[in-house]
């Protein structure tokens, strides 16, 4: 998947920290592609199925067959907006997480697992807070991680690891979902082998690694610094990610760098320096052993692991809000904005060839929260073209394959 956020495993590569669609001829006409409707999506491993979440007032997850547009299954039961979706490792189940960040209306702070074949609810994990911002299976499918929030401020944010079969709560870890200095949401996540939990603490000014079996803190980077009763000093972390084999982690830092640490020791391995403003996104490019970064300074940069200088710059006409990489690492999509004469923002999606830095396609898009994805075979890119439509692009040329649209409910 893509992660504006990259939320549920390696198949979905999502743009944005908080990804907020998709319709095909044959999809119901009342599918409305906008925030609160098809705001989340994930491909199956073979790219033939698409899992979506839609509806703040009518929350539902749906499974579609891409070739025909057939609605194969619906997963209904949540009473509040769905914030996270993913397949189980064997793709026999779907995991969804929901909740209401407001005061009015049902909270339904739960994560639920559904049977793909029947649509029946198999697991309901109730956290007792306002919402579950994120849910993830461990790689072996035996455990489930939920990250829940409490907006009253009395109980804070908690990462919980559950036994997926018995629904037993194994460990609770106090964390911070929101990084104040980086101004981004960063839920904790499991390492590829499920042994470690990576996340933030103290409003994002601490980066921590926990033992996922015991909840013990293994190492901490950063610390809380206060001046009397004033707010925390301007430093912190965001854009967290493990590398492919789980031996390293990276984080964007409030000093406009990206840093990489060893998982086993917490030793700092590399500092990627050069951006002049806040880093909005950073991720490992698994297929290339590289790192790509995006910044409000209007650039994206591609770095070789171990190198001091970026291999390539991608220049934009305004601040870059996020990026998404194809699985093979050869294509990149970025969202960025520029000011109109009246002061309002205009948002764009630009598609790039990462081998030579050539721009393939540029489109206006509704906002940076629009969904942007690459298919698992890296052949297609999907983005919101308008508030009520989605466009499929050829990832190699940037040309339109198909424009998909539907009517508002």
PDB file of N, CA and C in Angstrom, residues 218-294:
ATOM      1  N   UNK A 218      13.193  -0.845  24.760  1.00  0.00           N
ATOM      2  CA  UNK A 218      14.538  -1.306  24.404  1.00  0.00           C
ATOM      3  C   UNK A 218      15.494  -0.150  24.190  1.00  0.00           C
ATOM      4  N   UNK A 219      15.025   0.913  23.553  1.00  0.00           N
ATOM      5  CA  UNK A 219      15.828   2.128  23.462  1.00  0.00           C
ATOM      6  C   UNK A 219      14.938   3.326  23.162  1.00  0.00           C
ATOM      7  N   UNK A 220      15.459   4.506  23.508  1.00  0.00           N
ATOM      8  CA  UNK A 220      14.744   5.773  23.338  1.00  0.00           C
ATOM      9  C   UNK A 220      15.677   6.779  22.690  1.00  0.00           C
ATOM     10  N   UNK A 221      15.166   7.517  21.728  1.00  0.00           N
ATOM     11  CA  UNK A 221      15.904   8.610  21.108  1.00  0.00           C
ATOM     12  C   UNK A 221      15.165   9.902  21.412  1.00  0.00           C
ATOM     13  N   UNK A 222      15.890  10.936  21.814  1.00  0.00           N
ATOM     14  CA  UNK A 222      15.263  12.208  22.148  1.00  0.00           C
ATOM     15  C   UNK A 222      14.793  12.227  23.582  1.00  0.00           C
ATOM     16  N   UNK A 223      14.215  13.346  23.963  1.00  0.00           N
ATOM     17  CA  UNK A 223      13.742  13.484  25.332  1.00  0.00           C
ATOM     18  C   UNK A 223      12.859  14.701  25.462  1.00  0.00           C
ATOM     19  N   UNK A 224      12.130  14.765  26.541  1.00  0.00           N
ATOM     20  CA  UNK A 224      11.213  15.874  26.777  1.00  0.00           C
ATOM     21  C   UNK A 224      11.983  17.030  27.385  1.00  0.00           C
ATOM     22  N   UNK A 225      11.891  18.181  26.761  1.00  0.00           N
ATOM     23  CA  UNK A 225      12.553  19.384  27.276  1.00  0.00           C
ATOM     24  C   UNK A 225      11.512  20.475  27.440  1.00  0.00           C
ATOM     25  N   UNK A 226      11.340  20.978  28.637  1.00  0.00           N
ATOM     26  CA  UNK A 226      10.354  22.019  28.889  1.00  0.00           C
ATOM     27  C   UNK A 226      11.031  23.222  29.555  1.00  0.00           C
ATOM     28  N   UNK A 227      10.477  24.379  29.296  1.00  0.00           N
ATOM     29  CA  UNK A 227      10.935  25.600  29.945  1.00  0.00           C
ATOM     30  C   UNK A 227       9.818  26.099  30.835  1.00  0.00           C
ATOM     31  N   UNK A 228       9.924  25.781  32.100  1.00  0.00           N
ATOM     32  CA  UNK A 228       8.859  26.145  33.017  1.00  0.00           C
ATOM     33  C   UNK A 228       7.557  25.496  32.605  1.00  0.00           C
ATOM     34  N   UNK A 229       6.516  26.306  32.408  1.00  0.00           N
ATOM     35  CA  UNK A 229       5.220  25.790  32.002  1.00  0.00           C
ATOM     36  C   UNK A 229       4.981  25.942  30.502  1.00  0.00           C
ATOM     37  N   UNK A 230       6.025  26.306  29.766  1.00  0.00           N
ATOM     38  CA  UNK A 230       5.868  26.485  28.324  1.00  0.00           C
ATOM     39  C   UNK A 230       5.770  25.146  27.608  1.00  0.00           C
ATOM     40  N   UNK A 231       5.364  25.203  26.342  1.00  0.00           N
ATOM     41  CA  UNK A 231       5.226  23.988  25.551  1.00  0.00           C
ATOM     42  C   UNK A 231       6.580  23.331  25.311  1.00  0.00           C
ATOM     43  N   UNK A 232       6.511  22.105  24.864  1.00  0.00           N
ATOM     44  CA  UNK A 232       7.727  21.357  24.558  1.00  0.00           C
ATOM     45  C   UNK A 232       8.511  22.073  23.472  1.00  0.00           C
ATOM     46  N   UNK A 233       9.815  22.072  23.596  1.00  0.00           N
ATOM     47  CA  UNK A 233      10.658  22.717  22.604  1.00  0.00           C
ATOM     48  C   UNK A 233      10.465  22.085  21.231  1.00  0.00           C
ATOM     49  N   UNK A 234      10.771  22.856  20.207  1.00  0.00           N
ATOM     50  CA  UNK A 234      10.487  22.451  18.833  1.00  0.00           C
ATOM     51  C   UNK A 234      11.453  21.378  18.356  1.00  0.00           C
ATOM     52  N   UNK A 235      11.231  20.154  18.747  1.00  0.00           N
ATOM     53  CA  UNK A 235      11.961  19.014  18.222  1.00  0.00           C
ATOM     54  C   UNK A 235      11.073  17.794  18.316  1.00  0.00           C
ATOM     55  N   UNK A 236      11.263  16.890  17.422  1.00  0.00           N
ATOM     56  CA  UNK A 236      10.417  15.710  17.435  1.00  0.00           C
ATOM     57  C   UNK A 236      10.631  14.844  16.214  1.00  0.00           C
ATOM     58  N   UNK A 237       9.774  13.807  16.078  1.00  0.00           N
ATOM     59  CA  UNK A 237       9.940  12.788  15.061  1.00  0.00           C
ATOM     60  C   UNK A 237       8.605  12.498  14.385  1.00  0.00           C
ATOM     61  N   UNK A 238       8.697  11.937  13.183  1.00  0.00           N
ATOM     62  CA  UNK A 238       7.517  11.516  12.436  1.00  0.00           C
ATOM     63  C   UNK A 238       7.929  10.664  11.262  1.00  0.00           C
ATOM     64  N   UNK A 239       6.932  10.230  10.443  1.00  0.00           N
ATOM     65  CA  UNK A 239       7.190   9.419   9.248  1.00  0.00           C
ATOM     66  C   UNK A 239       8.023   8.189   9.572  1.00  0.00           C
ATOM     67  N   UNK A 240       7.551   7.374  10.510  1.00  0.00           N
ATOM     68  CA  UNK A 240       8.302   6.217  10.994  1.00  0.00           C
ATOM     69  C   UNK A 240       8.157   5.032  10.050  1.00  0.00           C
ATOM     70  N   UNK A 241       9.238   4.251   9.906  1.00  0.00           N
ATOM     71  CA  UNK A 241       9.172   3.061   9.069  1.00  0.00           C
ATOM     72  C   UNK A 241      10.329   2.116   9.362  1.00  0.00           C
ATOM     73  N   UNK A 242      10.029   0.805   9.324  1.00  0.00           N
ATOM     74  CA  UNK A 242      11.064  -0.229   9.315  1.00  0.00           C
ATOM     75  C   UNK A 242      11.520  -0.467   7.886  1.00  0.00           C
ATOM     76  N   UNK A 243      12.780  -0.901   7.726  1.00  0.00           N
ATOM     77  CA  UNK A 243      13.208  -1.339   6.411  1.00  0.00           C
ATOM     78  C   UNK A 243      12.656  -2.737   6.142  1.00  0.00           C
ATOM     79  N   UNK A 244      12.982  -3.285   4.963  1.00  0.00           N
ATOM     80  CA  UNK A 244      12.354  -4.535   4.526  1.00  0.00           C
ATOM     81  C   UNK A 244      12.579  -5.687   5.496  1.00  0.00           C
ATOM     82  N   UNK A 245      13.799  -5.858   6.007  1.00  0.00           N
ATOM     83  CA  UNK A 245      14.081  -6.993   6.889  1.00  0.00           C
ATOM     84  C   UNK A 245      13.987  -6.644   8.369  1.00  0.00           C
ATOM     85  N   UNK A 246      13.569  -5.416   8.685  1.00  0.00           N
ATOM     86  CA  UNK A 246      13.347  -5.032  10.078  1.00  0.00           C
ATOM     87  C   UNK A 246      14.593  -4.775  10.876  1.00  0.00           C
ATOM     88  N   UNK A 247      15.735  -4.580  10.219  1.00  0.00           N
ATOM     89  CA  UNK A 247      16.990  -4.341  10.934  1.00  0.00           C
ATOM     90  C   UNK A 247      17.263  -2.856  11.171  1.00  0.00           C
ATOM     91  N   UNK A 248      16.554  -1.980  10.466  1.00  0.00           N
ATOM     92  CA  UNK A 248      16.747  -0.533  10.598  1.00  0.00           C
ATOM     93  C   UNK A 248      15.390   0.159  10.647  1.00  0.00           C
ATOM     94  N   UNK A 249      15.390   1.353  11.242  1.00  0.00           N
ATOM     95  CA  UNK A 249      14.196   2.194  11.237  1.00  0.00           C
ATOM     96  C   UNK A 249      14.608   3.600  10.817  1.00  0.00           C
ATOM     97  N   UNK A 250      13.678   4.307  10.189  1.00  0.00           N
ATOM     98  CA  UNK A 250      13.934   5.709   9.875  1.00  0.00           C
ATOM     99  C   UNK A 250      12.839   6.565  10.467  1.00  0.00           C
ATOM    100  N   UNK A 251      13.161   7.851  10.619  1.00  0.00           N
ATOM    101  CA  UNK A 251      12.182   8.834  11.068  1.00  0.00           C
ATOM    102  C   UNK A 251      12.566  10.194  10.516  1.00  0.00           C
ATOM    103  N   UNK A 252      11.573  10.960  10.119  1.00  0.00           N
ATOM    104  CA  UNK A 252      11.796  12.364   9.805  1.00  0.00           C
ATOM    105  C   UNK A 252      11.939  13.121  11.118  1.00  0.00           C
ATOM    106  N   UNK A 253      12.809  14.111  11.142  1.00  0.00           N
ATOM    107  CA  UNK A 253      13.108  14.832  12.367  1.00  0.00           C
ATOM    108  C   UNK A 253      12.826  16.325  12.173  1.00  0.00           C
ATOM    109  N   UNK A 254      12.553  16.996  13.261  1.00  0.00           N
ATOM    110  CA  UNK A 254      12.167  18.403  13.179  1.00  0.00           C
ATOM    111  C   UNK A 254      13.325  19.329  12.851  1.00  0.00           C
ATOM    112  N   UNK A 255      14.557  18.802  12.748  1.00  0.00           N
ATOM    113  CA  UNK A 255      15.685  19.613  12.282  1.00  0.00           C
ATOM    114  C   UNK A 255      15.842  19.502  10.767  1.00  0.00           C
ATOM    115  N   UNK A 256      14.778  19.014  10.078  1.00  0.00           N
ATOM    116  CA  UNK A 256      14.724  18.892   8.616  1.00  0.00           C
ATOM    117  C   UNK A 256      15.644  17.802   8.079  1.00  0.00           C
ATOM    118  N   UNK A 257      15.967  16.833   8.901  1.00  0.00           N
ATOM    119  CA  UNK A 257      16.746  15.680   8.459  1.00  0.00           C
ATOM    120  C   UNK A 257      15.904  14.420   8.565  1.00  0.00           C
ATOM    121  N   UNK A 258      16.390  13.363   7.916  1.00  0.00           N
ATOM    122  CA  UNK A 258      15.876  12.012   8.140  1.00  0.00           C
ATOM    123  C   UNK A 258      17.018  11.205   8.725  1.00  0.00           C
ATOM    124  N   UNK A 259      16.742  10.481   9.794  1.00  0.00           N
ATOM    125  CA  UNK A 259      17.774   9.690  10.455  1.00  0.00           C
ATOM    126  C   UNK A 259      17.397   8.216  10.416  1.00  0.00           C
ATOM    127  N   UNK A 260      18.422   7.370  10.369  1.00  0.00           N
ATOM    128  CA  UNK A 260      18.252   5.922  10.319  1.00  0.00           C
ATOM    129  C   UNK A 260      19.015   5.296  11.481  1.00  0.00           C
ATOM    130  N   UNK A 261      18.347   4.404  12.226  1.00  0.00           N
ATOM    131  CA  UNK A 261      18.950   3.757  13.397  1.00  0.00           C
ATOM    132  C   UNK A 261      18.938   2.234  13.227  1.00  0.00           C
ATOM    133  N   UNK A 262      19.883   1.575  13.896  1.00  0.00           N
ATOM    134  CA  UNK A 262      19.870   0.121  13.988  1.00  0.00           C
ATOM    135  C   UNK A 262      18.806  -0.317  14.985  1.00  0.00           C
ATOM    136  N   UNK A 263      18.023  -1.302  14.633  1.00  0.00           N
ATOM    137  CA  UNK A 263      16.963  -1.774  15.520  1.00  0.00           C
ATOM    138  C   UNK A 263      17.539  -2.436  16.771  1.00  0.00           C
ATOM    139  N   UNK A 264      18.536  -3.274  16.619  1.00  0.00           N
ATOM    140  CA  UNK A 264      19.047  -4.040  17.752  1.00  0.00           C
ATOM    141  C   UNK A 264      19.731  -3.173  18.801  1.00  0.00           C
ATOM    142  N   UNK A 265      20.413  -2.123  18.369  1.00  0.00           N
ATOM    143  CA  UNK A 265      21.228  -1.338  19.299  1.00  0.00           C
ATOM    144  C   UNK A 265      20.744   0.097  19.508  1.00  0.00           C
ATOM    145  N   UNK A 266      19.931   0.613  18.594  1.00  0.00           N
ATOM    146  CA  UNK A 266      19.550   2.020  18.652  1.00  0.00           C
ATOM    147  C   UNK A 266      20.645   2.951  18.161  1.00  0.00           C
ATOM    148  N   UNK A 267      21.706   2.383  17.582  1.00  0.00           N
ATOM    149  CA  UNK A 267      22.815   3.206  17.100  1.00  0.00           C
ATOM    150  C   UNK A 267      22.413   3.960  15.835  1.00  0.00           C
ATOM    151  N   UNK A 268      22.772   5.249  15.791  1.00  0.00           N
ATOM    152  CA  UNK A 268      22.485   6.069  14.620  1.00  0.00           C
ATOM    153  C   UNK A 268      23.387   5.639  13.468  1.00  0.00           C
ATOM    154  N   UNK A 269      22.776   5.256  12.330  1.00  0.00           N
ATOM    155  CA  UNK A 269      23.530   4.767  11.181  1.00  0.00           C
ATOM    156  C   UNK A 269      23.762   5.846  10.120  1.00  0.00           C
ATOM    157  N   UNK A 270      22.784   6.708   9.891  1.00  0.00           N
ATOM    158  CA  UNK A 270      22.889   7.659   8.798  1.00  0.00           C
ATOM    159  C   UNK A 270      22.009   8.868   9.050  1.00  0.00           C
ATOM    160  N   UNK A 271      22.484  10.027   8.613  1.00  0.00           N
ATOM    161  CA  UNK A 271      21.707  11.266   8.662  1.00  0.00           C
ATOM    162  C   UNK A 271      21.597  11.803   7.242  1.00  0.00           C
ATOM    163  N   UNK A 272      20.366  11.986   6.783  1.00  0.00           N
ATOM    164  CA  UNK A 272      20.117  12.538   5.452  1.00  0.00           C
ATOM    165  C   UNK A 272      19.764  14.009   5.629  1.00  0.00           C
ATOM    166  N   UNK A 273      20.723  14.873   5.329  1.00  0.00           N
ATOM    167  CA  UNK A 273      20.575  16.306   5.595  1.00  0.00           C
ATOM    168  C   UNK A 273      20.598  17.085   4.289  1.00  0.00           C
ATOM    169  N   UNK A 274      19.853  18.190   4.260  1.00  0.00           N
ATOM    170  CA  UNK A 274      19.859  19.043   3.084  1.00  0.00           C
ATOM    171  C   UNK A 274      18.546  19.749   2.836  1.00  0.00           C
ATOM    172  N   UNK A 275      17.441  19.173   3.325  1.00  0.00           N
ATOM    173  CA  UNK A 275      16.162  19.862   3.186  1.00  0.00           C
ATOM    174  C   UNK A 275      16.172  21.139   4.027  1.00  0.00           C
ATOM    175  N   UNK A 276      15.495  22.165   3.530  1.00  0.00           N
ATOM    176  CA  UNK A 276      15.515  23.464   4.193  1.00  0.00           C
ATOM    177  C   UNK A 276      14.259  23.735   5.009  1.00  0.00           C
ATOM    178  N   UNK A 277      13.232  22.900   4.840  1.00  0.00           N
ATOM    179  CA  UNK A 277      12.002  23.073   5.607  1.00  0.00           C
ATOM    180  C   UNK A 277      11.511  21.713   6.081  1.00  0.00           C
ATOM    181  N   UNK A 278      10.361  21.724   6.747  1.00  0.00           N
ATOM    182  CA  UNK A 278       9.813  20.513   7.339  1.00  0.00           C
ATOM    183  C   UNK A 278       9.715  19.379   6.322  1.00  0.00           C
ATOM    184  N   UNK A 279      10.102  18.182   6.746  1.00  0.00           N
ATOM    185  CA  UNK A 279       9.953  16.979   5.933  1.00  0.00           C
ATOM    186  C   UNK A 279       8.546  16.426   6.150  1.00  0.00           C
ATOM    187  N   UNK A 280       7.815  16.280   5.067  1.00  0.00           N
ATOM    188  CA  UNK A 280       6.426  15.841   5.143  1.00  0.00           C
ATOM    189  C   UNK A 280       6.273  14.334   4.976  1.00  0.00           C
ATOM    190  N   UNK A 281       7.255  13.683   4.346  1.00  0.00           N
ATOM    191  CA  UNK A 281       7.175  12.243   4.132  1.00  0.00           C
ATOM    192  C   UNK A 281       8.569  11.687   3.908  1.00  0.00           C
ATOM    193  N   UNK A 282       8.790  10.447   4.342  1.00  0.00           N
ATOM    194  CA  UNK A 282      10.064   9.756   4.122  1.00  0.00           C
ATOM    195  C   UNK A 282       9.802   8.261   4.171  1.00  0.00           C
ATOM    196  N   UNK A 283      10.460   7.515   3.298  1.00  0.00           N
ATOM    197  CA  UNK A 283      10.261   6.072   3.302  1.00  0.00           C
ATOM    198  C   UNK A 283      11.413   5.351   2.619  1.00  0.00           C
ATOM    199  N   UNK A 284      11.632   4.109   3.063  1.00  0.00           N
ATOM    200  CA  UNK A 284      12.570   3.237   2.372  1.00  0.00           C
ATOM    201  C   UNK A 284      11.977   2.849   1.019  1.00  0.00           C
ATOM    202  N   UNK A 285      12.833   2.761   0.006  1.00  0.00           N
ATOM    203  CA  UNK A 285      12.443   2.208  -1.289  1.00  0.00           C
ATOM    204  C   UNK A 285      12.986   0.792  -1.322  1.00  0.00           C
ATOM    205  N   UNK A 286      12.157  -0.172  -0.942  1.00  0.00           N
ATOM    206  CA  UNK A 286      12.618  -1.535  -0.696  1.00  0.00           C
ATOM    207  C   UNK A 286      13.321  -2.143  -1.908  1.00  0.00           C
ATOM    208  N   UNK A 287      12.809  -1.878  -3.102  1.00  0.00           N
ATOM    209  CA  UNK A 287      13.357  -2.521  -4.293  1.00  0.00           C
ATOM    210  C   UNK A 287      14.743  -2.013  -4.654  1.00  0.00           C
ATOM    211  N   UNK A 288      15.139  -0.876  -4.087  1.00  0.00           N
ATOM    212  CA  UNK A 288      16.383  -0.244  -4.507  1.00  0.00           C
ATOM    213  C   UNK A 288      17.377  -0.010  -3.379  1.00  0.00           C
ATOM    214  N   UNK A 289      17.037  -0.355  -2.146  1.00  0.00           N
ATOM    215  CA  UNK A 289      17.897  -0.033  -1.007  1.00  0.00           C
ATOM    216  C   UNK A 289      18.208   1.463  -0.981  1.00  0.00           C
ATOM    217  N   UNK A 290      17.166   2.255  -1.146  1.00  0.00           N
ATOM    218  CA  UNK A 290      17.291   3.703  -1.117  1.00  0.00           C
ATOM    219  C   UNK A 290      16.246   4.284  -0.176  1.00  0.00           C
ATOM    220  N   UNK A 291      16.311   5.599   0.016  1.00  0.00           N
ATOM    221  CA  UNK A 291      15.331   6.330   0.799  1.00  0.00           C
ATOM    222  C   UNK A 291      14.855   7.506  -0.038  1.00  0.00           C
ATOM    223  N   UNK A 292      13.558   7.787   0.013  1.00  0.00           N
ATOM    224  CA  UNK A 292      13.021   8.957  -0.668  1.00  0.00           C
ATOM    225  C   UNK A 292      12.373   9.865   0.372  1.00  0.00           C
ATOM    226  N   UNK A 293      12.574  11.175   0.218  1.00  0.00           N
ATOM    227  CA  UNK A 293      12.061  12.151   1.169  1.00  0.00           C
ATOM    228  C   UNK A 293      11.307  13.244   0.426  1.00  0.00           C
ATOM    229  N   UNK A 294      10.313  13.828   1.083  1.00  0.00           N
ATOM    230  CA  UNK A 294       9.554  14.957   0.536  1.00  0.00           C
ATOM    231  C   UNK A 294       9.510  16.056   1.576  1.00  0.00           C
TER     232      UNK A 294
END
